[in-house]
Tab-separated table of C-alpha atoms and ligand atoms in Angstrom:
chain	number	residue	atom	x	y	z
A	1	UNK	CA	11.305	207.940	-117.354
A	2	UNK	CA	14.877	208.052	-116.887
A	3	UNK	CA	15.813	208.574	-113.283
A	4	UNK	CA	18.554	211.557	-114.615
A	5	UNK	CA	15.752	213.154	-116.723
A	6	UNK	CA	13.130	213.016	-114.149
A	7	UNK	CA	15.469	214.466	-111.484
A	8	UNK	CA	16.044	217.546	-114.071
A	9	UNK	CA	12.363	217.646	-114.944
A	10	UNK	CA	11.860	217.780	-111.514
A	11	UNK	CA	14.235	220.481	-110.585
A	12	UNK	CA	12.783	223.107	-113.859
A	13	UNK	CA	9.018	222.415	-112.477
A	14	UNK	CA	10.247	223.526	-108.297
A	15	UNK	CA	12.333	226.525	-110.486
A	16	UNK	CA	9.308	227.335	-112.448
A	17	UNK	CA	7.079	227.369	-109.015
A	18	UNK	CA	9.453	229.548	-107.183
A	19	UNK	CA	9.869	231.700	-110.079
A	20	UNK	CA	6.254	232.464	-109.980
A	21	UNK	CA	5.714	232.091	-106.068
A	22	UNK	CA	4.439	228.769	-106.156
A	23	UNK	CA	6.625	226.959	-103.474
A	24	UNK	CA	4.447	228.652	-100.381
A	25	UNK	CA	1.935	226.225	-101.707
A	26	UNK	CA	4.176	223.132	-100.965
A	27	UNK	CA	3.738	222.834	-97.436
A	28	UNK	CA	5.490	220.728	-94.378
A	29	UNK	CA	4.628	216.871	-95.331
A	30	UNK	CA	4.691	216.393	-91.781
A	31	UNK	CA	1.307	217.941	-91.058
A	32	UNK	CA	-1.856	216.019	-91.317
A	33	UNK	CA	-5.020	217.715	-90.781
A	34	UNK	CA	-7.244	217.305	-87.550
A	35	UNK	CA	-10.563	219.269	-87.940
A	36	UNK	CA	-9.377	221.626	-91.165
A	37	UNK	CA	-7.937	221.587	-94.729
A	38	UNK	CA	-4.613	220.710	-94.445
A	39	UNK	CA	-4.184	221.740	-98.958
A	40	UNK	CA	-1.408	219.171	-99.951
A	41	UNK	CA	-0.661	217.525	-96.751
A	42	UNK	CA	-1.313	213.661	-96.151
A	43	UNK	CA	-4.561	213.389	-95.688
A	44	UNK	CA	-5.533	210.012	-93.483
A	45	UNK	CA	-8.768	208.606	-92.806
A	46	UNK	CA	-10.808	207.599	-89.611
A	47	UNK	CA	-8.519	204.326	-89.819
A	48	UNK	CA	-5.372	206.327	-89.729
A	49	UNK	CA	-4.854	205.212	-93.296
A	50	UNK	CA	-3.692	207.606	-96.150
A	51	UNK	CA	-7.248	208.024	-98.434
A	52	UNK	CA	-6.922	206.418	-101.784
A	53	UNK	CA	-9.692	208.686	-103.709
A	54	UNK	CA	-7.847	210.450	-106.236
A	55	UNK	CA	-9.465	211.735	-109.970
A	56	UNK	CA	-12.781	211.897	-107.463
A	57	UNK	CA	-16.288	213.746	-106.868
A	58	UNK	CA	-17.427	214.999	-103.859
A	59	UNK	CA	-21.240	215.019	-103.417
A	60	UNK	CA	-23.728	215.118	-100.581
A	61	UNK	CA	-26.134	212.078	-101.577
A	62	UNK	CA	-28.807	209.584	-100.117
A	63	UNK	CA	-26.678	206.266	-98.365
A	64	UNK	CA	-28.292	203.592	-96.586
A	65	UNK	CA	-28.216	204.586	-92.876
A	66	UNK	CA	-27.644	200.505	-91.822
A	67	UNK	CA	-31.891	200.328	-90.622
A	68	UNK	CA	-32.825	199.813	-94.173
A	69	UNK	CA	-33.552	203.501	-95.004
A	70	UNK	CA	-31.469	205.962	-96.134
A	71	UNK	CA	-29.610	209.078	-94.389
A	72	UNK	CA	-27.708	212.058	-96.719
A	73	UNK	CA	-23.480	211.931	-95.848
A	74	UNK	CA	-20.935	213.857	-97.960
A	75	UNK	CA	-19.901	210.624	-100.362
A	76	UNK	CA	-16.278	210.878	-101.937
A	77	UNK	CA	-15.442	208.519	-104.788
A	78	UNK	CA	-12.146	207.904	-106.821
A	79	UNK	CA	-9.255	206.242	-107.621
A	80	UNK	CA	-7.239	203.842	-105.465
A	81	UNK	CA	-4.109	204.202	-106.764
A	82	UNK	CA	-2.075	201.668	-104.281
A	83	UNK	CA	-1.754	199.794	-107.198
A	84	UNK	CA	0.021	202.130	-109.259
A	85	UNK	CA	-1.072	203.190	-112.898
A	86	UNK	CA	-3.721	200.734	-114.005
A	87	UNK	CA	-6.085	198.516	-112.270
A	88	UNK	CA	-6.930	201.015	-109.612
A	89	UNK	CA	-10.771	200.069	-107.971
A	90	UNK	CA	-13.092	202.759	-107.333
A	91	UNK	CA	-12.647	203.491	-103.600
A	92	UNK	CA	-15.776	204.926	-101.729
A	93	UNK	CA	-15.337	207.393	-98.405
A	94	UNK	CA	-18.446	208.753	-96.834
A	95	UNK	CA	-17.945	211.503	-93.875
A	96	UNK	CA	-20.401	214.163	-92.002
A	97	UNK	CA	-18.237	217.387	-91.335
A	98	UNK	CA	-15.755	217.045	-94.548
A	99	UNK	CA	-12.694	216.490	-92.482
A	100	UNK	CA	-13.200	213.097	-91.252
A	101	UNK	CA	-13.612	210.452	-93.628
A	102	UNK	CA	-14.346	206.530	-93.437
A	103	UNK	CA	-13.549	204.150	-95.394
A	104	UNK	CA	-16.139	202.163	-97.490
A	105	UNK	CA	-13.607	200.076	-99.507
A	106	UNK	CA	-13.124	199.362	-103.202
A	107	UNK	CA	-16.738	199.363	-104.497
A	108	UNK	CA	-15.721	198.790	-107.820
A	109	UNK	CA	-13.131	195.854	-108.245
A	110	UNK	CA	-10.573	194.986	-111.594
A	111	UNK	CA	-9.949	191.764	-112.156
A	112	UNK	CA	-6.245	190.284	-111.885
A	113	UNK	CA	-6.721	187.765	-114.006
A	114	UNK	CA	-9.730	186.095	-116.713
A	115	UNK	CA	-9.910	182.598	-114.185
A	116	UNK	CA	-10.987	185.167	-111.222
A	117	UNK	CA	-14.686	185.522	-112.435
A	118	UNK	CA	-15.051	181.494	-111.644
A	119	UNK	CA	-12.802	181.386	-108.868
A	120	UNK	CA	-13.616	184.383	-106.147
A	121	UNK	CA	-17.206	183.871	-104.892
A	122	UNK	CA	-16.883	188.201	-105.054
A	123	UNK	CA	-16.945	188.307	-108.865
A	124	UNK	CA	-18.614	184.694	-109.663
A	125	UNK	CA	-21.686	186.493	-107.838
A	126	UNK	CA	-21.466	189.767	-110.001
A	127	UNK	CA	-20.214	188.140	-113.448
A	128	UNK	CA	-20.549	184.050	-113.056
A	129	UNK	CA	-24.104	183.960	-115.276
A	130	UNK	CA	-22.344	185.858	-118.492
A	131	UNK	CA	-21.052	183.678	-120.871
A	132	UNK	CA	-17.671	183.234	-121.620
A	133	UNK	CA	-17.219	185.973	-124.279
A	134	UNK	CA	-18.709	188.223	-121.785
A	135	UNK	CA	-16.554	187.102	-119.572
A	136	UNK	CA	-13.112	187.924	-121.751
A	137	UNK	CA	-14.915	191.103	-122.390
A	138	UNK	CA	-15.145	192.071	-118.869
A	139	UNK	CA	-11.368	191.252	-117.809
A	140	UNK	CA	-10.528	192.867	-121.107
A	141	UNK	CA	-12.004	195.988	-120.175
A	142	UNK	CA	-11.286	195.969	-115.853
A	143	UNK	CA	-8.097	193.778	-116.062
A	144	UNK	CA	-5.523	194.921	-113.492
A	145	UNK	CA	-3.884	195.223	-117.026
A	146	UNK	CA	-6.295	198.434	-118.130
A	147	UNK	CA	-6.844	202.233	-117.116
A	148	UNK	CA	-9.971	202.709	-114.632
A	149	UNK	CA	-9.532	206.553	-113.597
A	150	UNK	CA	-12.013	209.638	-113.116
A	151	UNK	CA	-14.684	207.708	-111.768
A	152	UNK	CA	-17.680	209.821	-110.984
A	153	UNK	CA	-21.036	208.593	-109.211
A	154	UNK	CA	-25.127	209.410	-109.511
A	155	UNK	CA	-27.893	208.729	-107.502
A	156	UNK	CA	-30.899	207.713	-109.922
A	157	UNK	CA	-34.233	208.592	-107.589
A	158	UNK	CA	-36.520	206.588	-110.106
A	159	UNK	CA	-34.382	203.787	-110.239
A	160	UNK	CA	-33.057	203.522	-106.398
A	161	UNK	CA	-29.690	202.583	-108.241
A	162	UNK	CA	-26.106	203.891	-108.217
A	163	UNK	CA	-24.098	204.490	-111.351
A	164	UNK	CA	-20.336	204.911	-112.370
A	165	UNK	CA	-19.009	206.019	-114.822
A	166	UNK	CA	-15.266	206.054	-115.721
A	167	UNK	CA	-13.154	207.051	-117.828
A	168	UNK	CA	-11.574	203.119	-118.924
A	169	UNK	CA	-8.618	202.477	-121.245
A	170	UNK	CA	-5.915	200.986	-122.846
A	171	UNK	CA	-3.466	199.651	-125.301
A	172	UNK	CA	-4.786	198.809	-128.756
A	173	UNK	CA	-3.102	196.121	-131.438
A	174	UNK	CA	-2.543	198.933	-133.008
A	175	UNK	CA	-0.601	201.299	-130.224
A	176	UNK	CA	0.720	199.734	-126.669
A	177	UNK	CA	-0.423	203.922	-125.663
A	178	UNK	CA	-1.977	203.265	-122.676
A	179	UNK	CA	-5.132	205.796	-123.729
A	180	UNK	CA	-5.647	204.311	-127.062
A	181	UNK	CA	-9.134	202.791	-126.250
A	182	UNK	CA	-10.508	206.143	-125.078
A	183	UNK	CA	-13.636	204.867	-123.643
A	184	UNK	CA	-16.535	205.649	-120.831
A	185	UNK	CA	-16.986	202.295	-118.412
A	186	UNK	CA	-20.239	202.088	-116.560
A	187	UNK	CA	-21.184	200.031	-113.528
A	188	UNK	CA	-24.315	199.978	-111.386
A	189	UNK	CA	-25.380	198.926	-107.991
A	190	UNK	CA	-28.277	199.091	-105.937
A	191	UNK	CA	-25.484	200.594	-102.805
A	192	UNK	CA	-22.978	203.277	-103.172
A	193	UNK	CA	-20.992	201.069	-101.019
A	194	UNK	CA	-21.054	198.410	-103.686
A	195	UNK	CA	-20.587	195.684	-104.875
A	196	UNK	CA	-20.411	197.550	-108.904
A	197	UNK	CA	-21.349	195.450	-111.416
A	198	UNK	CA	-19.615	196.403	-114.584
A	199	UNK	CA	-21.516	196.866	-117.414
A	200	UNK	CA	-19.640	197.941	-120.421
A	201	UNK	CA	-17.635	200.473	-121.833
A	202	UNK	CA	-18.930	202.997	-124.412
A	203	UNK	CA	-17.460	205.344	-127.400
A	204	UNK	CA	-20.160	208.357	-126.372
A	205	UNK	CA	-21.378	211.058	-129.202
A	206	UNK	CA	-19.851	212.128	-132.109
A	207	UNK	CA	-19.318	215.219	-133.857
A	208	UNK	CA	-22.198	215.735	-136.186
A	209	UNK	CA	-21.526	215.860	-140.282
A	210	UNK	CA	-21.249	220.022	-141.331
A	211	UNK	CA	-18.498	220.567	-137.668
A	212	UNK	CA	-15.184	220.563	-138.334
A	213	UNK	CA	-14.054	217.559	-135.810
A	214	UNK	CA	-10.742	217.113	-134.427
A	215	UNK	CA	-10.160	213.708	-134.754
A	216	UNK	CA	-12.325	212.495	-136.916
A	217	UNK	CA	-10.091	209.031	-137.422
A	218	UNK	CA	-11.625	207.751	-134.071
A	219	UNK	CA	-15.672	209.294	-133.390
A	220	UNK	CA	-17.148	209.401	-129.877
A	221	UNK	CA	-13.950	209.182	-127.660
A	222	UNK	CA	-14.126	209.858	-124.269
A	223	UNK	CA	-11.372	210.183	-121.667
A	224	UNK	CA	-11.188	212.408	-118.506
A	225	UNK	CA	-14.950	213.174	-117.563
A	226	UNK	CA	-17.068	213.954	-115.085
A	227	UNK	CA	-21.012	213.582	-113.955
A	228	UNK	CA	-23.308	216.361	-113.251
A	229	UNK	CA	-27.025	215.543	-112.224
A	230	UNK	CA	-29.472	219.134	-112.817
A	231	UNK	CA	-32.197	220.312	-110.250
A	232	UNK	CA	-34.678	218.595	-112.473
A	233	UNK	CA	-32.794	215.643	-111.421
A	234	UNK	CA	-31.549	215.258	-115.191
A	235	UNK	CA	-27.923	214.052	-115.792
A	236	UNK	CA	-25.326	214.485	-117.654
A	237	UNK	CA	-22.013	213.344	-118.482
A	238	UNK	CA	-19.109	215.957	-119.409
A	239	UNK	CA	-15.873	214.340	-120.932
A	240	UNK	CA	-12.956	215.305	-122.988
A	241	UNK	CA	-13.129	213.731	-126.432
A	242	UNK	CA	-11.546	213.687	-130.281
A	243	UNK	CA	-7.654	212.898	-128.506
A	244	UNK	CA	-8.586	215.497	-125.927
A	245	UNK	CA	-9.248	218.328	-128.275
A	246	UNK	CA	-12.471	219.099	-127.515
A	247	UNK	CA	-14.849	218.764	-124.513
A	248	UNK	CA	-18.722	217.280	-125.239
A	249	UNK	CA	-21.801	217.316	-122.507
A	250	UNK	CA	-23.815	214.888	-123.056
A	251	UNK	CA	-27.511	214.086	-121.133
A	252	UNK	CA	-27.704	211.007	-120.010
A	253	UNK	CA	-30.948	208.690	-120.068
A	254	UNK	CA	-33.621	208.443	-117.442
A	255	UNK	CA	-31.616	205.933	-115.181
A	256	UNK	CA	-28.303	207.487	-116.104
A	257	UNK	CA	-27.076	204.058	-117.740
A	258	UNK	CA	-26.633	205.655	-121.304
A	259	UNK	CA	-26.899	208.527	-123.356
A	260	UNK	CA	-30.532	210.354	-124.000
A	261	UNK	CA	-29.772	210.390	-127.384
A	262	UNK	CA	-27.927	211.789	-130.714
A	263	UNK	CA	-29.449	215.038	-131.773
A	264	UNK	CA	-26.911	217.638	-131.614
A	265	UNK	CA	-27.908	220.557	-129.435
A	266	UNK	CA	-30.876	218.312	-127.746
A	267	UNK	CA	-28.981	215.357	-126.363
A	268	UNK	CA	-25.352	216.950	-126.693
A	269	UNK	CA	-22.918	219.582	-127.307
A	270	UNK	CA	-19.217	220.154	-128.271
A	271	UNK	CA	-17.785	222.860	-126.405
A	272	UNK	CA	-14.781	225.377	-128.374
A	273	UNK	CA	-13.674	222.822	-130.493
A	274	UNK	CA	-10.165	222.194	-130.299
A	275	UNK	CA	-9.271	223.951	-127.343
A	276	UNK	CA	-7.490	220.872	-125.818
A	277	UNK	CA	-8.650	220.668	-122.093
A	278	UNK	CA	-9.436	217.129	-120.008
A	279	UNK	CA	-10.047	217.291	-116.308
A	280	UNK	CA	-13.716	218.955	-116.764
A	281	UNK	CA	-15.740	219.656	-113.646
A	282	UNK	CA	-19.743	220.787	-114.210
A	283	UNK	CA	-21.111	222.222	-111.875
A	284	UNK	CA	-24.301	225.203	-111.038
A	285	UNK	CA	-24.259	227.721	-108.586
A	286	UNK	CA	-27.366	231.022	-108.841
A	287	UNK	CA	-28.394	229.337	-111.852
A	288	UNK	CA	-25.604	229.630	-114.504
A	289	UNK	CA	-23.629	226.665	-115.058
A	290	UNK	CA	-19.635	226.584	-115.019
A	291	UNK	CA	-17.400	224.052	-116.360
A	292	UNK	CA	-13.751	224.161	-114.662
A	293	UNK	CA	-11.179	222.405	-117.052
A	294	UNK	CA	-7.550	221.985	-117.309
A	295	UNK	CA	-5.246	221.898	-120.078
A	296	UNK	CA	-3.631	218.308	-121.359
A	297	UNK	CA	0.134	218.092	-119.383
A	298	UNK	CA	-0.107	214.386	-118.324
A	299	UNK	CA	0.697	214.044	-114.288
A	300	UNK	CA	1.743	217.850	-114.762
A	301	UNK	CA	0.026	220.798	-113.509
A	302	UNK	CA	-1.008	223.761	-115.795
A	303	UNK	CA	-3.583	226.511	-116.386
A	304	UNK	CA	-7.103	226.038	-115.372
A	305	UNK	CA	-9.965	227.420	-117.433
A	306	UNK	CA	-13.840	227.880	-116.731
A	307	UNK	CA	-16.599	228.482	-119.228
A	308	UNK	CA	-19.899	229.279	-118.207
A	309	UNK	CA	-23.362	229.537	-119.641
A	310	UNK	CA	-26.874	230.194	-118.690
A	311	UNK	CA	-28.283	227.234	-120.173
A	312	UNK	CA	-26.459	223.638	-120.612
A	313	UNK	CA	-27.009	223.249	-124.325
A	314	UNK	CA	-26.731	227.532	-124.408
A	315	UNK	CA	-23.812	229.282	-125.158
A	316	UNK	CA	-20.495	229.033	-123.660
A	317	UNK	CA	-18.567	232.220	-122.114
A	318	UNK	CA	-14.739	232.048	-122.424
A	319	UNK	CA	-13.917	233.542	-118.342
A	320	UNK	CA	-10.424	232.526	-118.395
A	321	UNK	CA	-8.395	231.094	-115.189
A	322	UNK	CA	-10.286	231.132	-111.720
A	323	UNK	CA	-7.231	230.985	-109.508
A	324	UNK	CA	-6.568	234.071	-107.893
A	325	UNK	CA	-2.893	234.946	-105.976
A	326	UNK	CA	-0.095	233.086	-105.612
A	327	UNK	CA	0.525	230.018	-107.967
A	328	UNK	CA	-2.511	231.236	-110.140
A	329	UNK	CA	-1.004	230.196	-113.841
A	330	UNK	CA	-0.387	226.670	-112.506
A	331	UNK	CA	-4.069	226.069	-110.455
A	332	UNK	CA	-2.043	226.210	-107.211
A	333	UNK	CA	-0.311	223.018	-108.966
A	334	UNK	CA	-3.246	220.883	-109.152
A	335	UNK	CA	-5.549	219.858	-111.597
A	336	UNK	CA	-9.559	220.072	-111.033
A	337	UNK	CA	-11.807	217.158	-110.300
A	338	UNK	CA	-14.331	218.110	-108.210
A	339	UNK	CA	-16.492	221.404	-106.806
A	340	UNK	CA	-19.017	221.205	-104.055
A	341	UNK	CA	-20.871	222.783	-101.440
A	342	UNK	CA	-20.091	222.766	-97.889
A	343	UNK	CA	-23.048	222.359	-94.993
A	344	UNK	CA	-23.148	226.713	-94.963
A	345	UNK	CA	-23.475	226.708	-98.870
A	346	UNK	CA	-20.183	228.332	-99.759
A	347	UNK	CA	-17.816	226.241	-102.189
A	348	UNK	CA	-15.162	223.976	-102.237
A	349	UNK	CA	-12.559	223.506	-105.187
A	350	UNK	CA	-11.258	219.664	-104.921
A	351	UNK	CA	-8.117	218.989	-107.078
A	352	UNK	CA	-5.221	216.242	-107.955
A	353	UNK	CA	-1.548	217.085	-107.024
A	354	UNK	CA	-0.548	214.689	-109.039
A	355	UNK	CA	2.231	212.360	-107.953
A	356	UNK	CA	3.792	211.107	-111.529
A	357	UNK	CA	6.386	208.931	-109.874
A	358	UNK	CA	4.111	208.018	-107.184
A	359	UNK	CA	0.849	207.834	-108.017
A	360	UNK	CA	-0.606	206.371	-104.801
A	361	UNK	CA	1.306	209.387	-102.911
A	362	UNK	CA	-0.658	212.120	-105.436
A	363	UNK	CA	-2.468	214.649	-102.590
A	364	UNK	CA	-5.774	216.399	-102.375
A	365	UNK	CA	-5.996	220.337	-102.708
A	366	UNK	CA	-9.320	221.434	-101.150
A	367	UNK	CA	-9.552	224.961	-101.761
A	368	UNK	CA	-12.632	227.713	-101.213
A	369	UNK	CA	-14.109	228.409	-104.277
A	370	UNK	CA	-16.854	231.325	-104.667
A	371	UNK	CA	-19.255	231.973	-107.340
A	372	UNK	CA	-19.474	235.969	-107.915
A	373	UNK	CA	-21.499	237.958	-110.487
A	374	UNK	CA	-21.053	235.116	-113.186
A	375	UNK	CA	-17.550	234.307	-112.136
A	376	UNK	CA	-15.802	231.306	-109.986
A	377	UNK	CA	-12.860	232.304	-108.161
A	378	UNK	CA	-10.572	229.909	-106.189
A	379	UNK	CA	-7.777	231.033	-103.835
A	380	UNK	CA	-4.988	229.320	-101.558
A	381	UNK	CA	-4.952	229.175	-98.266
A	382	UNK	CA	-2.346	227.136	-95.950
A	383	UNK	CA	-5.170	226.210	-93.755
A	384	UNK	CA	-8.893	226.897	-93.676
A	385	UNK	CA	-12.103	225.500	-92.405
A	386	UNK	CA	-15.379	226.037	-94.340
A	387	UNK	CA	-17.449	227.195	-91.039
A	388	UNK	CA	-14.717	229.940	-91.197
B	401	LIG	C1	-4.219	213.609	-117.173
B	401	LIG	C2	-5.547	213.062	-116.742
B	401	LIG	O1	-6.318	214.092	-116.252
B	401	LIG	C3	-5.331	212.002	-115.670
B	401	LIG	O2	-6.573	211.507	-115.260
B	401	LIG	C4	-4.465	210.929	-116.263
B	401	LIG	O3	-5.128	210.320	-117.348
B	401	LIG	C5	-3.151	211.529	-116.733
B	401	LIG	N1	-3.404	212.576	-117.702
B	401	LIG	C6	-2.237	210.492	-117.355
B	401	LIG	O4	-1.087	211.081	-117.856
C-alpha cells in the first residue's frame, strides 16, 4: 500500500477506536508481562525473544517428557511470521503456568528453494525418497514463495502421531491473488516438536447438489480453519470455504490425516451459507458446542460472531457478538484464533492483533472468556491472571 494511504487508513481506524472507546485497549508498548496477561503488549519468551506463534491454538496435550514417556504441557502452535507474509514455519511453544513459554522451534519448515530437498540433510531426511515430481510438488506447495498460516495441531491416541493442518496458498496462472489456491496442507510427525513431514494439500468437501453454494466456480475451498478433537476423541476440522462465504465442519478420519467422508450431515456440514466469516474457532464447554468467527477485513479487525449448537452436525443458533464493554463491535481489535481452558477450568479467548505493515510485530490478546447459560462472553481487561 501506498505509504500516504496507509498513514490515512491508519489515522480513520485510531478515529474509529476512539470514537467507540477502543484506544484504552492499546496499551503502553513498553510493558511486557512477568507472571500475567499483559493483552497487546510484547509478549517474549523464556529466551527473552518476542514469540512468533501468531494465527495459533492453544491446547493442553500429551509431549514427550525427554525419558521416553510422555508428560501433558499447555502446547501453543502458529505462525512465525519473521519472515513476513509467506513462507512462515509452524513455530511450536510449550509452557506449564500459561505465562512462560519456551521455545520449541519451527516444527514445520518451507522450503527456500526446489535444490533444498537434496541439499540440507533436514529436508533430504523428510522428502529425499519422493521422486522428483513429488519433489516440485512439495516446494510448490511450502515454497518460501506460498501462504502457510492458521496452522492448528491434534494428538491422534491410536496412532501416537501429530497432525497439522494449515490453511496453504497461493497465486494461480490464472490470478497472482495470493489466496487463489485456497487449500488445507497437512503434515504429520511422530513429535509435536517436529520434524513435520508435509504431506499434501487438499480442496476439503463440497456443497452437495439441491444447496445453493456460493462459489460454486471453485468446490471444496478451504482457507482460515481451525481443529477441534470431541470427548470421544473424534476430530474435526472447521474452515471457511466457497471465497470465504460460508463456513463447513468437517470430521476428520480415524488418524486425523483426511476427511471421514462425503455424506452431507454425517461427515460434514455448511454452516449459514453465505454469511462471510473466516477466523473460526470450535470449541465445547457444558456440552453445547460454540463456534467463534470473525468477519472477512484482511489484517483488519471487525465484529466477532458465535454460533452454537447442541450437537456438531445439529442446528446452529445465531448468538451474535461475545465481546462485552469497551471496544465490543471491533473484538477488542483482534480477530479469534484460539479458546482454551486454564489449569482452574475457566476460559481463555486467544486472538491476532494483526500487524498489516508488520506482520512479525502482530500481538496476542489473551482475554477471559466464560461460557454462561448457552452463551460465551469475552471481556477486556488491562491485566489479569487466570488464578484471579
Ligand atoms: C484474514 C485471515 O484471517 C488471516 O489469516 C490472513 O489470511 C489475512 N486475512 C490476510 O489478509
Amino acid at each position: 500500500m501506498n505509504p500516504w494511504l496507509h498513514r490515512i487508513v491508519s489515522a480513520v481506524i485510531s478515529l474509529l477506536l476512539i470514537l467507540q472507546g477502543g484506544s484504552a485497549l492499546h496499551i503502553n508498548d513498553s510493558r511486557t508481562a512477568e507472571g500475567s496477561f499483559l493483552p497487546g503488549a510484547v509478549w517474549n519468551d523464556t529466551e527473552g525473544e518476542p514469540i512468533q506463534a501468531h494465527g495459533g491454538q492453544v491446547q493442553y496435550m500429551p509431549v514427550p517428557d525427554g525419558k521416553g514417556g510422555q508428560t501433558c504441557m499447555y502446547v501453543w502452535v502458529g505462525e512465525n511470521k519473521t519472515g513476513g507474509h509467506t513462507g512462515n514455519p509452524v513455530a511450536v511453544y510449550t509452557s506449564e503456568d500459561l505465562y512462560h513459554w519456551t521455545c520449541r522451534g519451527d516444527v514445520l519448515r518451507p522450503l527456500d528453494s526446489l535444490d533444498q530437498i537434496d541439499s540440507d540433510p533436514y529436508f533430504s531426511k523428510l522428502y529425499g525418497d519422493c521422486t522428483a515430481e513429488e519433489k516440485q510438488h512439495i516446494y510448490d506447495c511450502i515454497g518460501t514463495h506460498m501462504v502457510i498460516e492458521r496452522p492448528k495441531m491434534l494428538y491422534n491416541a491410536a496412532s501416537g502421531r501429530y497432525v497439522i493442518w494449515f490453511h496453504n496458498d497461493g497465486p494461480t496462472e490464472k490470478n497472482s491473488y495470493y489466496y487463489d489456491i485456497g487449500m488445507a496442507g497437512l503434515a504429520v510427525s511422530d513429535s509435536p516438536f517436529g520434524p513435520f513431514r508435509f504431506e499434501g494439500r487438499f480442496r476439503l468437501s463440497e456443497c452437495p447438489g439441491g444447496q445453493i453454494d456460493c462459489y460454486p466456480s471453485s468446490k471444496g475451498e478451504a482457507r482460515d480453519m481451525n481443529l477441534f478433537a470431541d470427548e470421544d476423541g473424534t476430530g474435526y476440522i472447521v474452515y471457511t470455504s466457497e471465497n470465504n462465504k460460508t463456513i463447513y465442519i468437517s470430521r476428520l478420519n480415524e488418524d486425523y490425516t483426511g476427511l471421514s467422508g462425503s455424506e452431507y450431515g454425517v461427515d460434514y456440514i455448511r454452516i449459514f451459507p453465505g454469511a462471510m466469516r473466516e477466523a473460526p474457532v470450535l470449541c465445547k464447554a457444558e456440552g453445547r458446542y460454540y463456534l467463534m468467527t470473525s468477519s472477512t477485513t484482511g489484517w483488519g479487525s471487525n465484529q466477532a460472531r458465535v454460533w452454537s449448537a447442541e450437537a456438531i452436525f445439529g442446528r446452529w443458533r445465531n448468538d451474535g457478538n461475545p465481546c462485552i464493554g469497551r471496544g465490543r463491535s471491533v473484538t477488542f481489535d483482534t480477530q479469534s484464533t484460539t479458546l482454551f481452558q486454564a489449569p482452574d477450568g475457566g476460559w481463555i479467548y486467544g486472538g491476532d492483533r494483526w500487524k498489516g505493515e508488520d506482520l512479525a510485530d502482530s500481538r496476542y490478546v489473551w482475554l477471559p472468556a466464560a461460557f454462561e447459560d448457552g452463551r460465551l462472553t469475552i471481556r477486556w481487561e488491562d491485566e489479569w491472571k487466570w488464578e484471579e
